[in-house]
Tab-separated table of C-alpha atoms in Angstrom:
chain	number	residue	atom	x	y	z
O	1	MET	CA	9.961	-19.157	10.670
O	2	THR	CA	10.529	-15.719	11.752
O	3	SER	CA	9.002	-13.308	13.697
O	4	LEU	CA	7.408	-9.904	12.474
O	5	ARG	CA	8.395	-8.474	15.560
O	6	LYS	CA	11.498	-9.706	15.728
O	7	THR	CA	11.852	-8.251	12.143
O	8	VAL	CA	11.232	-4.712	13.392
O	9	THR	CA	12.927	-5.259	16.454
O	10	LEU	CA	16.173	-6.006	14.940
O	11	GLY	CA	15.322	-3.072	12.306
O	12	TYR	CA	15.100	-0.971	15.638
O	13	TYR	CA	18.503	-2.273	17.259
O	14	ALA	CA	20.498	-1.654	14.137
O	15	LEU	CA	19.335	2.193	13.897
O	16	ALA	CA	20.064	1.877	17.849
O	17	THR	CA	23.527	0.482	16.901
O	18	LEU	CA	24.194	2.846	14.506
O	19	LEU	CA	23.178	6.252	16.233
O	20	VAL	CA	24.964	4.920	19.217
O	21	GLY	CA	28.301	4.458	16.954
O	22	VAL	CA	28.065	7.794	15.290
O	23	SER	CA	27.250	9.331	18.819
O	24	LEU	CA	30.744	7.405	20.305
O	25	LEU	CA	32.653	7.990	17.044
O	26	ALA	CA	31.888	12.243	17.553
O	27	ILE	CA	32.398	12.045	21.751
O	28	LEU	CA	35.862	10.153	20.893
O	29	GLU	CA	36.555	13.323	18.091
O	30	LEU	CA	35.285	15.883	20.515
O	31	ARG	CA	37.350	14.744	23.339
O	32	LEU	CA	40.550	14.675	20.827
O	33	ILE	CA	39.587	17.999	19.707
O	34	GLY	CA	39.865	19.303	23.379
O	35	ASP	CA	43.223	17.426	24.117
O	36	ARG	CA	44.236	19.642	21.233
O	37	VAL	CA	43.005	22.972	22.520
O	38	MET	CA	44.533	22.018	25.699
O	39	ALA	CA	47.828	21.312	24.210
O	40	GLY	CA	47.130	24.887	22.622
O	41	GLU	CA	46.868	26.324	25.501
O	42	HIS	CA	50.444	24.929	26.800
O	43	VAL	CA	51.697	26.226	23.875
O	44	THR	CA	50.335	29.559	24.426
O	45	GLU	CA	51.409	30.078	27.952
O	46	PHE	CA	54.754	28.665	26.942
O	47	PHE	CA	54.787	31.664	24.210
O	48	GLY	CA	53.633	33.715	26.839
O	49	PHE	CA	56.702	32.949	29.079
O	50	ALA	CA	59.157	33.484	26.194
O	51	LEU	CA	57.734	36.823	25.482
O	52	GLU	CA	58.131	37.630	29.271
O	53	ILE	CA	61.567	36.353	29.067
O	54	ARG	CA	62.591	38.725	26.369
O	55	ARG	CA	60.906	41.739	28.320
O	56	PHE	CA	62.474	40.949	31.445
O	57	GLU	CA	65.648	40.598	29.352
O	58	LYS	CA	65.705	43.818	27.451
O	59	ASN	CA	64.567	45.604	30.933
O	60	ALA	CA	67.928	44.180	32.422
O	61	PHE	CA	70.226	45.306	29.696
O	62	LEU	CA	68.822	48.956	29.559
O	63	TYR	CA	68.121	49.426	33.333
O	64	HIS	CA	71.038	46.747	34.836
O	65	GLN	CA	68.421	45.998	37.653
O	66	PRO	CA	68.855	42.712	39.158
O	67	ALA	CA	65.178	41.891	39.907
O	68	ASP	CA	64.775	42.363	36.217
O	69	ILE	CA	67.445	39.082	35.718
O	70	THR	CA	65.548	37.143	38.811
O	71	GLU	CA	62.131	37.497	36.313
O	72	ALA	CA	63.916	36.555	33.657
O	73	LEU	CA	65.375	34.059	35.022
O	74	ALA	CA	62.180	32.694	36.342
O	75	TYR	CA	60.148	32.562	33.178
O	76	ALA	CA	63.311	30.372	32.029
O	77	HIS	CA	62.213	27.625	34.506
O	78	ARG	CA	58.785	28.159	34.068
O	79	ALA	CA	58.806	27.936	30.573
O	80	ARG	CA	61.213	24.453	30.763
O	81	ARG	CA	58.974	23.302	33.251
O	82	THR	CA	56.357	23.984	30.980
O	83	LEU	CA	57.662	21.483	28.333
O	84	GLU	CA	58.906	18.649	30.349
O	85	LEU	CA	54.879	18.705	31.907
O	86	HIS	CA	53.503	18.578	28.405
O	87	GLN	CA	56.379	17.159	26.089
O	88	SER	CA	53.353	14.446	24.932
O	89	ALA	CA	51.271	17.703	23.891
O	90	PHE	CA	54.067	19.569	22.081
O	91	GLU	CA	55.045	16.671	20.108
O	92	ALA	CA	51.576	15.822	18.767
O	93	PHE	CA	52.735	18.730	16.450
O	94	THR	CA	56.520	18.403	16.370
O	95	SER	CA	59.310	16.821	16.357
O	96	THR	CA	61.474	15.698	19.700
O	97	ALA	CA	64.768	16.491	18.624
O	98	ARG	CA	63.284	20.205	18.337
O	99	LEU	CA	61.615	20.172	21.446
O	100	GLN	CA	65.181	18.584	23.066
O	101	SER	CA	66.866	21.742	20.792
O	102	LEU	CA	64.283	24.004	22.683
O	103	GLN	CA	65.197	22.915	26.253
O	104	THR	CA	68.985	23.208	25.347
O	105	ALA	CA	68.444	26.801	24.112
O	106	LEU	CA	66.802	27.424	27.471
O	107	ALA	CA	68.845	25.799	29.393
O	108	ASP	CA	72.186	27.779	27.953
O	109	TYR	CA	69.673	31.312	27.815
O	110	ALA	CA	69.633	30.313	31.897
O	111	GLY	CA	73.292	29.889	32.250
O	112	GLN	CA	74.162	32.942	30.333
O	113	MET	CA	71.874	35.300	31.920
O	114	GLN	CA	73.207	34.028	35.636
O	115	ARG	CA	76.518	34.603	34.561
O	116	TYR	CA	75.883	38.013	33.530
O	117	ALA	CA	74.253	38.769	36.847
O	118	GLU	CA	77.551	37.330	38.106
O	119	LEU	CA	80.035	39.585	35.699
O	120	ALA	CA	81.071	42.926	37.827
O	121	GLU	CA	80.559	46.073	36.688
O	122	GLY	CA	84.274	46.657	35.129
O	123	ALA	CA	84.159	43.776	33.114
O	124	ALA	CA	81.882	45.986	30.288
O	125	ALA	CA	83.626	43.911	27.208
O	126	GLU	CA	82.640	40.463	28.417
O	127	ARG	CA	78.927	42.104	29.570
O	128	THR	CA	78.680	43.328	26.218
O	129	GLN	CA	79.362	40.135	24.615
O	130	LEU	CA	77.339	38.107	26.963
O	131	GLU	CA	74.237	40.226	26.010
O	132	GLN	CA	74.943	39.700	22.536
O	133	ALA	CA	75.011	35.831	22.859
O	134	ILE	CA	71.734	36.431	25.421
O	135	ARG	CA	70.051	38.425	22.797
O	136	LEU	CA	70.615	35.842	19.852
O	137	THR	CA	69.443	32.865	22.099
O	138	GLY	CA	66.302	34.554	23.620
O	139	ARG	CA	65.235	35.120	19.559
O	140	GLU	CA	65.999	32.191	18.781
O	141	ILE	CA	63.464	31.017	21.937
O	142	VAL	CA	60.972	33.195	20.842
O	143	ASP	CA	60.844	32.339	17.279
O	144	THR	CA	60.394	28.817	17.810
O	145	ALA	CA	58.210	29.560	20.552
O	146	GLU	CA	56.055	31.832	17.864
O	147	ALA	CA	56.398	28.823	15.517
O	148	LEU	CA	55.390	26.294	17.717
O	149	ALA	CA	51.998	28.179	18.039
O	150	GLN	CA	51.524	29.015	14.533
O	151	GLU	CA	51.779	24.831	13.703
O	152	GLU	CA	49.745	24.377	17.084
O	153	ARG	CA	47.149	26.696	15.415
O	154	ARG	CA	47.294	24.861	12.079
O	155	PHE	CA	47.625	21.430	13.441
O	156	LEU	CA	43.906	22.210	15.474
O	157	ARG	CA	42.459	23.674	12.203
O	158	ALA	CA	43.205	20.652	10.451
O	159	SER	CA	42.330	18.601	13.369
O	160	LEU	CA	38.275	20.689	13.633
O	161	ASP	CA	38.298	19.945	9.358
O	162	ARG	CA	39.242	16.121	10.032
O	163	HIS	CA	36.495	16.027	12.583
O	164	ARG	CA	34.176	17.933	10.317
O	165	LEU	CA	34.598	15.448	7.434
O	166	LEU	CA	34.355	12.520	9.819
O	167	LEU	CA	30.855	14.006	11.139
O	168	LEU	CA	29.600	14.839	7.948
O	169	GLY	CA	30.759	11.338	6.052
O	170	SER	CA	29.244	9.181	9.428
O	171	LEU	CA	25.636	11.603	9.483
O	172	ALA	CA	25.807	10.685	5.349
O	173	LEU	CA	26.679	6.574	5.983
O	174	LEU	CA	23.832	6.787	8.981
O	175	VAL	CA	21.179	8.066	6.481
O	176	LEU	CA	22.249	5.629	4.000
O	177	LEU	CA	22.265	2.752	6.404
O	178	ALA	CA	18.765	4.008	7.325
O	179	VAL	CA	17.510	4.343	4.258
O	180	ALA	CA	18.493	0.730	3.762
O	181	ILE	CA	16.918	-0.661	6.941
O	182	GLY	CA	13.866	0.999	6.010
O	183	GLN	CA	13.831	-0.518	2.702
O	184	PHE	CA	14.609	-3.744	3.829
O	185	LEU	CA	11.769	-3.478	6.736
O	186	SER	CA	9.376	-2.087	4.097
O	187	ARG	CA	10.373	-5.356	1.716
O	188	ARG	CA	10.077	-7.464	4.485
O	189	VAL	CA	7.120	-6.015	6.520
O	190	THR	CA	5.224	-3.140	4.404
O	191	ARG	CA	4.620	-4.969	1.242
O	192	PRO	CA	2.631	-7.936	2.893
O	193	LEU	CA	0.819	-5.864	4.842
O	194	MET	CA	-0.228	-3.545	1.265
O	195	ARG	CA	-0.890	-7.215	-0.294
O	196	LEU	CA	-3.146	-7.965	2.964
O	197	GLU	CA	-4.649	-4.112	2.386
O	198	ALA	CA	-5.584	-4.831	-1.378
O	199	GLY	CA	-7.115	-8.555	-0.728
O	200	ILE	CA	-9.273	-6.754	2.169
O	201	GLU	CA	-10.283	-3.361	-0.426
O	202	ALA	CA	-11.206	-6.279	-3.146
O	203	VAL	CA	-13.560	-7.632	-0.810
O	204	ALA	CA	-14.975	-4.271	-0.255
O	205	GLU	CA	-15.706	-4.540	-3.981
O	206	GLY	CA	-17.343	-7.498	-3.785
O	207	ARG	CA	-14.557	-9.862	-5.123
O	208	LEU	CA	-14.312	-12.511	-2.606
O	209	ALA	CA	-10.376	-13.637	-3.831
O	210	ARG	CA	-8.619	-15.317	-1.829
O	211	LEU	CA	-4.631	-14.380	-1.001
O	212	ASP	CA	-1.701	-16.594	-1.763
O	213	MET	CA	1.296	-15.106	-0.182
O	214	ALA	CA	4.469	-17.064	0.762
O	215	SER	CA	5.783	-15.203	3.915
O	216	PRO	CA	8.187	-16.047	6.353
O	217	HIS	CA	6.749	-14.061	8.995
O	218	ARG	CA	4.779	-16.213	11.133
O	219	GLU	CA	2.355	-12.750	11.670
O	220	ILE	CA	1.453	-12.759	7.936
O	221	VAL	CA	0.957	-15.831	7.629
O	222	SER	CA	-1.425	-16.339	10.592
O	223	LEU	CA	-3.110	-12.808	9.188
O	224	THR	CA	-2.999	-14.831	5.860
O	225	GLN	CA	-5.014	-18.027	6.792
O	226	ALA	CA	-7.400	-16.286	8.953
O	227	PHE	CA	-8.533	-13.753	5.857
O	228	ASN	CA	-8.136	-16.688	4.038
O	229	HIS	CA	-10.639	-18.659	6.440
O	230	VAL	CA	-13.007	-15.464	6.521
O	231	MET	CA	-13.007	-15.441	2.939
O	232	GLY	CA	-14.121	-19.604	2.650
O	233	GLU	CA	-17.341	-18.120	5.129
O	234	LEU	CA	-18.087	-15.363	2.666
O	235	GLU	CA	-18.352	-17.368	0.165
O	236	LEU	CA	-20.333	-20.232	2.294
O	237	ARG	CA	-22.612	-17.510	3.523
O	238	GLN	CA	-23.120	-16.294	-0.144
O	239	ARG	CA	-23.742	-19.632	-1.210
O	240	GLN	CA	-26.510	-19.934	1.306
O	241	LEU	CA	-28.024	-16.715	0.554
O	242	VAL	CA	-28.029	-17.464	-3.070
O	243	ARG	CA	-29.622	-20.585	-2.607
O	244	ALA	CA	-32.541	-18.831	0.236
O	245	GLU	CA	-33.184	-16.295	-2.377
O	246	LYS	CA	-33.538	-19.175	-5.194
O	247	LEU	CA	-35.774	-21.014	-3.018
O	248	ALA	CA	-38.430	-17.757	-2.017
O	249	SER	CA	-38.533	-17.125	-5.730
O	250	LEU	CA	-38.877	-20.875	-6.566
O	251	GLY	CA	-42.574	-20.575	-4.779
O	252	THR	CA	-43.463	-17.656	-6.154
O	253	LEU	CA	-42.387	-19.352	-9.451
O	254	LEU	CA	-44.438	-22.441	-8.624
O	255	SER	CA	-47.626	-20.909	-9.016
O	256	GLY	CA	-46.758	-19.548	-12.466
O	257	VAL	CA	-45.919	-22.814	-13.687
O	258	ALA	CA	-48.759	-24.829	-12.343
O	259	HIS	CA	-50.745	-22.309	-14.469
O	260	GLU	CA	-48.391	-23.070	-17.580
O	261	LEU	CA	-48.711	-27.108	-16.664
O	262	ASN	CA	-52.427	-26.850	-16.181
O	263	ASN	CA	-52.982	-25.784	-20.124
O	264	PRO	CA	-51.339	-28.816	-21.568
O	265	LEU	CA	-52.854	-31.294	-18.772
O	266	SER	CA	-56.160	-29.861	-19.861
O	267	ASN	CA	-55.510	-30.316	-23.520
O	268	ILE	CA	-54.722	-33.874	-22.712
O	269	SER	CA	-57.338	-34.865	-20.470
O	270	SER	CA	-59.949	-33.457	-23.374
O	271	SER	CA	-58.014	-35.085	-25.703
O	272	CYS	CA	-58.343	-38.643	-23.387
O	273	GLN	CA	-61.749	-37.971	-22.736
O	274	ILE	CA	-63.007	-37.924	-26.035
O	275	LEU	CA	-60.859	-40.907	-27.183
O	276	THR	CA	-62.525	-42.705	-24.214
O	277	GLU	CA	-66.036	-41.787	-25.177
O	278	GLU	CA	-66.155	-42.109	-28.856
O	279	GLY	CA	-62.970	-44.116	-29.269
O	280	ASP	CA	-64.202	-46.778	-32.044
O	281	GLU	CA	-66.759	-44.186	-33.461
O	282	LEU	CA	-63.840	-41.718	-34.257
O	283	ASP	CA	-62.548	-41.203	-37.639
O	284	PRO	CA	-59.045	-42.802	-37.699
O	285	ASP	CA	-57.313	-39.173	-39.212
O	286	TYR	CA	-59.045	-37.569	-36.085
O	287	ARG	CA	-57.876	-40.234	-33.508
O	288	ARG	CA	-54.272	-39.667	-34.795
O	289	GLU	CA	-54.884	-36.145	-34.611
O	290	LEU	CA	-55.890	-36.323	-30.945
O	291	LEU	CA	-53.023	-38.826	-30.137
O	292	GLY	CA	-50.414	-36.619	-31.509
O	293	GLN	CA	-52.408	-33.304	-29.523
O	294	ILE	CA	-51.132	-35.459	-26.421
O	295	ASP	CA	-48.134	-36.356	-27.405
O	296	GLU	CA	-47.342	-32.492	-27.931
O	297	GLN	CA	-48.964	-31.639	-24.669
O	298	THR	CA	-47.267	-34.002	-22.697
O	299	LEU	CA	-43.716	-32.427	-24.262
O	300	ARG	CA	-44.432	-29.435	-23.778
O	301	ALA	CA	-45.475	-30.523	-19.680
O	302	ARG	CA	-41.975	-32.406	-19.984
O	303	HIS	CA	-40.111	-29.194	-20.996
O	304	ILE	CA	-41.897	-26.775	-18.479
O	305	VAL	CA	-40.868	-29.229	-15.515
O	306	ARG	CA	-37.339	-30.064	-17.156
O	307	THR	CA	-36.654	-26.184	-16.668
O	308	LEU	CA	-38.181	-26.058	-13.546
O	309	LEU	CA	-36.088	-28.621	-12.378
O	310	ASP	CA	-32.504	-27.283	-14.162
O	311	TYR	CA	-33.571	-24.026	-12.398
O	312	ALA	CA	-34.095	-25.549	-8.745
O	313	ARG	CA	-31.094	-28.015	-8.967
O	314	ASP	CA	-27.956	-26.822	-7.132
O	315	VAL	CA	-25.165	-27.683	-9.068
O	316	PRO	CA	-21.748	-26.396	-9.017
O	317	PHE	CA	-20.328	-23.271	-10.938
O	318	ARG	CA	-19.571	-24.299	-14.400
O	319	ARG	CA	-19.154	-22.226	-17.308
O	320	GLN	CA	-20.311	-23.008	-20.642
O	321	ALA	CA	-21.369	-21.075	-23.849
O	322	LEU	CA	-25.274	-20.255	-23.898
O	323	PRO	CA	-27.308	-19.222	-26.941
O	324	LEU	CA	-29.026	-15.907	-25.556
O	325	ALA	CA	-32.197	-16.114	-26.897
O	326	GLU	CA	-32.826	-19.341	-25.806
O	327	LEU	CA	-31.910	-18.439	-22.249
O	328	ILE	CA	-33.921	-15.557	-22.075
O	329	GLU	CA	-36.730	-17.374	-23.158
O	330	GLU	CA	-36.823	-20.392	-20.882
O	331	THR	CA	-35.905	-17.610	-18.153
O	332	LEU	CA	-39.649	-15.636	-19.305
O	333	ARG	CA	-41.209	-18.774	-19.429
O	334	LEU	CA	-40.512	-19.313	-15.910
O	335	VAL	CA	-41.690	-16.224	-14.902
O	336	ARG	CA	-44.823	-16.397	-17.475
O	337	GLY	CA	-47.562	-17.040	-14.713
O	338	GLN	CA	-46.674	-13.858	-13.297
O	339	VAL	CA	-47.040	-11.712	-16.290
O	340	SER	CA	-50.186	-9.930	-16.390
O	341	SER	CA	-52.436	-10.017	-19.669
O	342	ARG	CA	-51.723	-6.127	-19.690
O	343	VAL	CA	-47.463	-6.368	-19.512
O	344	ASN	CA	-46.373	-6.435	-22.558
O	345	ILE	CA	-42.699	-7.758	-23.607
O	346	HIS	CA	-41.061	-7.066	-26.177
O	347	LEU	CA	-37.593	-8.677	-27.350
O	348	ASP	CA	-34.897	-7.401	-29.131
O	349	LEU	CA	-32.451	-10.039	-28.702
O	350	PRO	CA	-30.225	-10.517	-31.745
O	351	ALA	CA	-29.372	-14.251	-33.071
O	352	GLY	CA	-26.081	-15.872	-32.677
O	353	LEU	CA	-25.101	-13.757	-29.187
O	354	GLN	CA	-24.037	-15.991	-27.338
O	355	LEU	CA	-22.969	-15.756	-23.504
O	356	HIS	CA	-19.907	-17.413	-21.677
O	357	GLY	CA	-21.539	-18.499	-17.797
O	358	ASP	CA	-23.511	-20.632	-15.337
O	359	LYS	CA	-27.045	-21.063	-16.750
O	360	GLN	CA	-28.589	-21.529	-14.069
O	361	ARG	CA	-27.257	-18.595	-11.817
O	362	LEU	CA	-27.747	-15.853	-14.898
O	363	GLN	CA	-31.066	-16.936	-15.200
O	364	GLN	CA	-31.622	-16.418	-10.983
O	365	ALA	CA	-30.448	-13.468	-12.140
O	366	PHE	CA	-32.391	-12.573	-15.107
O	367	ILE	CA	-35.486	-13.890	-13.196
O	368	ASN	CA	-34.388	-11.680	-10.301
O	369	LEU	CA	-34.148	-8.567	-12.927
O	370	ILE	CA	-37.742	-9.531	-14.472
O	371	ARG	CA	-39.737	-9.974	-11.316
O	372	ASN	CA	-38.493	-6.745	-9.721
O	373	ALA	CA	-39.512	-5.086	-13.333
O	374	LEU	CA	-43.330	-6.488	-12.809
O	375	GLU	CA	-43.082	-5.666	-9.527
O	376	VAL	CA	-42.934	-1.883	-9.881
O	377	MET	CA	-44.356	-1.587	-12.729
O	378	GLU	CA	-47.690	-3.236	-10.666
O	379	ASN	CA	-48.721	-5.626	-13.918
O	380	ARG	CA	-48.716	-2.974	-16.493
O	381	GLY	CA	-46.855	-1.656	-19.040
O	382	THR	CA	-44.075	-2.546	-21.243
O	383	LEU	CA	-40.542	-4.469	-20.600
O	384	HIS	CA	-38.270	-4.202	-23.531
O	385	ILE	CA	-35.314	-6.707	-23.205
O	386	SER	CA	-32.698	-6.244	-26.001
O	387	ALA	CA	-29.015	-7.206	-26.189
O	388	ARG	CA	-25.639	-6.279	-28.414
O	389	ARG	CA	-22.343	-6.789	-28.748
O	390	VAL	CA	-20.055	-3.950	-27.420
O	391	GLN	CA	-16.444	-3.433	-26.648
O	392	GLU	CA	-15.876	-3.113	-22.790
O	393	HIS	CA	-15.564	0.645	-22.157
O	394	ALA	CA	-18.730	1.440	-24.460
O	395	TRP	CA	-21.714	1.535	-22.255
O	396	ALA	CA	-25.027	2.053	-23.405
O	397	GLY	CA	-26.041	3.685	-21.108
O	398	GLY	CA	-25.218	7.847	-20.315
O	399	ASP	CA	-23.612	9.696	-17.501
O	400	GLY	CA	-25.025	12.303	-14.947
O	401	PRO	CA	-26.972	11.576	-11.651
O	402	HIS	CA	-29.064	8.931	-13.278
O	403	PHE	CA	-26.587	7.150	-14.000
O	404	LEU	CA	-24.469	4.320	-12.217
O	405	ALA	CA	-22.285	1.993	-13.213
O	406	PHE	CA	-21.193	-1.117	-10.279
O	407	GLY	CA	-18.820	-3.534	-10.275
O	408	ARG	CA	-15.511	-3.997	-12.802
O	409	CYS	CA	-15.442	-5.745	-16.058
O	410	ARG	CA	-12.228	-8.176	-15.504
O	411	GLY	CA	-12.896	-9.879	-18.983
O	412	GLN	CA	-11.081	-9.338	-22.258
O	413	GLY	CA	-12.202	-9.159	-25.810
O	414	GLU	CA	-15.717	-8.724	-26.519
O	415	ALA	CA	-18.935	-8.420	-24.499
O	416	VAL	CA	-22.785	-8.793	-24.441
O	417	GLU	CA	-24.497	-5.953	-22.864
O	418	ILE	CA	-28.231	-7.427	-21.675
O	419	GLU	CA	-30.627	-4.654	-21.171
O	420	ILE	CA	-33.871	-4.636	-19.330
O	421	ARG	CA	-35.581	-1.855	-19.251
O	422	ASP	CA	-39.343	-1.036	-17.668
O	423	ASP	CA	-41.676	2.181	-17.729
O	424	GLY	CA	-42.534	2.044	-14.210
O	425	PRO	CA	-42.127	4.998	-11.894
O	426	GLY	CA	-38.688	4.729	-11.744
O	427	ILE	CA	-35.873	5.235	-8.800
O	428	ALA	CA	-34.964	8.732	-7.237
O	429	ALA	CA	-31.268	9.745	-7.188
O	430	ASP	CA	-30.604	9.323	-3.386
O	431	ILE	CA	-31.908	5.431	-3.208
O	432	LEU	CA	-30.022	5.047	-6.769
O	433	PRO	CA	-26.769	4.337	-5.314
O	434	ARG	CA	-28.086	1.332	-2.731
O	435	ILE	CA	-30.353	-0.450	-4.604
O	436	PHE	CA	-27.559	-3.476	-4.717
O	437	ASP	CA	-26.934	-3.292	-0.939
O	438	PRO	CA	-27.614	-6.940	0.937
O	439	PHE	CA	-31.045	-6.280	2.535
O	440	PHE	CA	-32.143	-2.931	1.163
O	441	THR	CA	-35.362	-2.632	0.181
O	442	THR	CA	-37.749	0.555	0.023
O	443	ARG	CA	-40.894	-2.195	0.123
O	444	ASP	CA	-42.693	-2.207	3.306
O	445	VAL	CA	-41.346	-4.642	6.283
O	446	GLY	CA	-42.292	-8.439	4.873
O	447	GLN	CA	-42.741	-7.495	1.509
O	448	GLY	CA	-39.373	-8.466	0.657
O	449	SER	CA	-35.815	-9.547	1.455
O	450	GLY	CA	-33.831	-6.862	0.005
O	451	LEU	CA	-31.892	-9.601	-1.258
O	452	GLY	CA	-32.888	-9.746	-4.947
O	453	LEU	CA	-30.953	-6.913	-6.555
O	454	PHE	CA	-27.803	-8.381	-4.097
O	455	ILE	CA	-28.048	-11.794	-5.671
O	456	VAL	CA	-27.895	-10.258	-9.100
O	457	PHE	CA	-24.735	-8.105	-8.290
O	458	GLU	CA	-22.891	-10.859	-7.152
O	459	ILE	CA	-23.789	-13.210	-9.939
O	460	ILE	CA	-22.828	-10.481	-12.327
O	461	GLU	CA	-19.479	-10.094	-10.366
O	462	GLU	CA	-19.091	-13.786	-9.953
O	463	HIS	CA	-19.205	-14.335	-14.149
O	464	GLY	CA	-16.681	-11.413	-14.412
O	465	GLY	CA	-19.296	-8.944	-15.289
O	466	CYS	CA	-20.743	-5.599	-14.324
O	467	ILE	CA	-23.784	-3.746	-13.950
O	468	ALA	CA	-25.009	-0.330	-14.477
O	469	VAL	CA	-28.616	1.385	-14.110
O	470	GLU	CA	-30.201	3.961	-15.596
O	471	SER	CA	-33.334	5.706	-14.222
O	472	VAL	CA	-35.147	8.853	-14.082
O	473	PRO	CA	-38.360	9.216	-11.665
O	474	GLY	CA	-41.257	8.957	-13.433
O	475	ARG	CA	-39.261	7.559	-16.502
O	476	GLY	CA	-39.088	4.077	-15.968
O	477	THR	CA	-35.731	1.921	-15.007
O	478	ALA	CA	-33.112	0.442	-17.228
O	479	PHE	CA	-30.612	-2.291	-16.080
O	480	PHE	CA	-27.300	-2.939	-18.394
O	481	ILE	CA	-25.793	-6.073	-17.934
O	482	ARG	CA	-22.565	-6.728	-19.230
O	483	LEU	CA	-20.830	-10.174	-19.802
O	484	PRO	CA	-17.930	-11.687	-21.465
O	485	ALA	CA	-19.211	-13.254	-24.426
O	486	GLY	CA	-19.576	-17.186	-25.305
O	487	GLU	CA	-17.314	-18.691	-27.683
O	488	GLY	CA	-17.547	-19.599	-31.384
O	489	GLU	CA	-20.065	-16.690	-31.749
O	490	ALA	CA	-21.744	-16.417	-35.007
């Protein structure tokens, strides 16, 4: 398993190597160009010597001064010396045979000029013939020197063009390799980090999803393991919070259930008393009626106890098809003891609607919402519970500052939307966005844990549903819950 740090370091080393390589190539090319410039200086110097030879040659023929002949011979010697010392520079842009021919011409020129100086004044014909030969040789030397200068300039321009193309090509190659290295680092480093970021954002949105990332880097694997460990701890804490809230609400529910149990137990007690005191004197039909009442009330009490046990039992999450009407009725039976006689509950639940979820957890969510509505109405008013079949994109609520949606519906196909509406005092617009935050409550200290609506949100999210709230101060509050529809819905 490799290290993320090692991968990034190798990427930087590769870029540094490319930069050093391009820099060395540029330095080498500049050095070569410097050599070409120095060669050009030698060619220019040689061309200058050739022109000086011709100048003193003309002066010697015009004024017949020995000093001019001496200077011409001196410049011829300098020209030959330049060719000998910098032959390699000249050979870069011309042939060795041409240089040898030029050396021979300079030697011939020096010899001819020396003989010309030694001729007596009376040998006019020979002097004239020698002057013509000197002029021809001198012109040949100057023409060759000028041609060499032109060739050197062309060679220098070609070298500069080649250097420019090579530098541009090197820069283009450097850019391409840098992009390739960047893509490699992005694929090996950035993308896993982006997936981690997406996982963290999912947690921030309330979805406790574990990461399943195959990476060859130790740091990414270690970070993924740590992240998944945190997810496990969060899931455990969430289950503990749900359990704690359930136990807290269970104590309140027991008082209502005790009241519910008291009625069938009282009926059973009364019937037993009558049978005990007047059993032999009772009419057989009436006796059977009393026994039937005892059996009916016993079944009623058993059903109440079973509902309470189902709610209190700690079972793993298990989805199943749940008839919505039965689920709401059982939930209302659990909170019946907390419903004041001044509270009217209206149900509008179409027959055949089914949910696909965990019965116990959904019951807890509905209990929390119903209890919350009863408390804000202060045990007087009307509670409407309705449901309908909807598409995922269609909210029953409206838009604006009094309507907010939370969570993301991740199910496919049709959904069931449950509306729980009260006519209480409503929720202020500045408080509305915070009602599902954990431990947020507007009640006095000790009057509430602030976990009820948070747990509702967590349960809805766990089922792949979403929830919205619409509240206008003074006009009540409505919660809209959207959950996946159950299979086999009528």
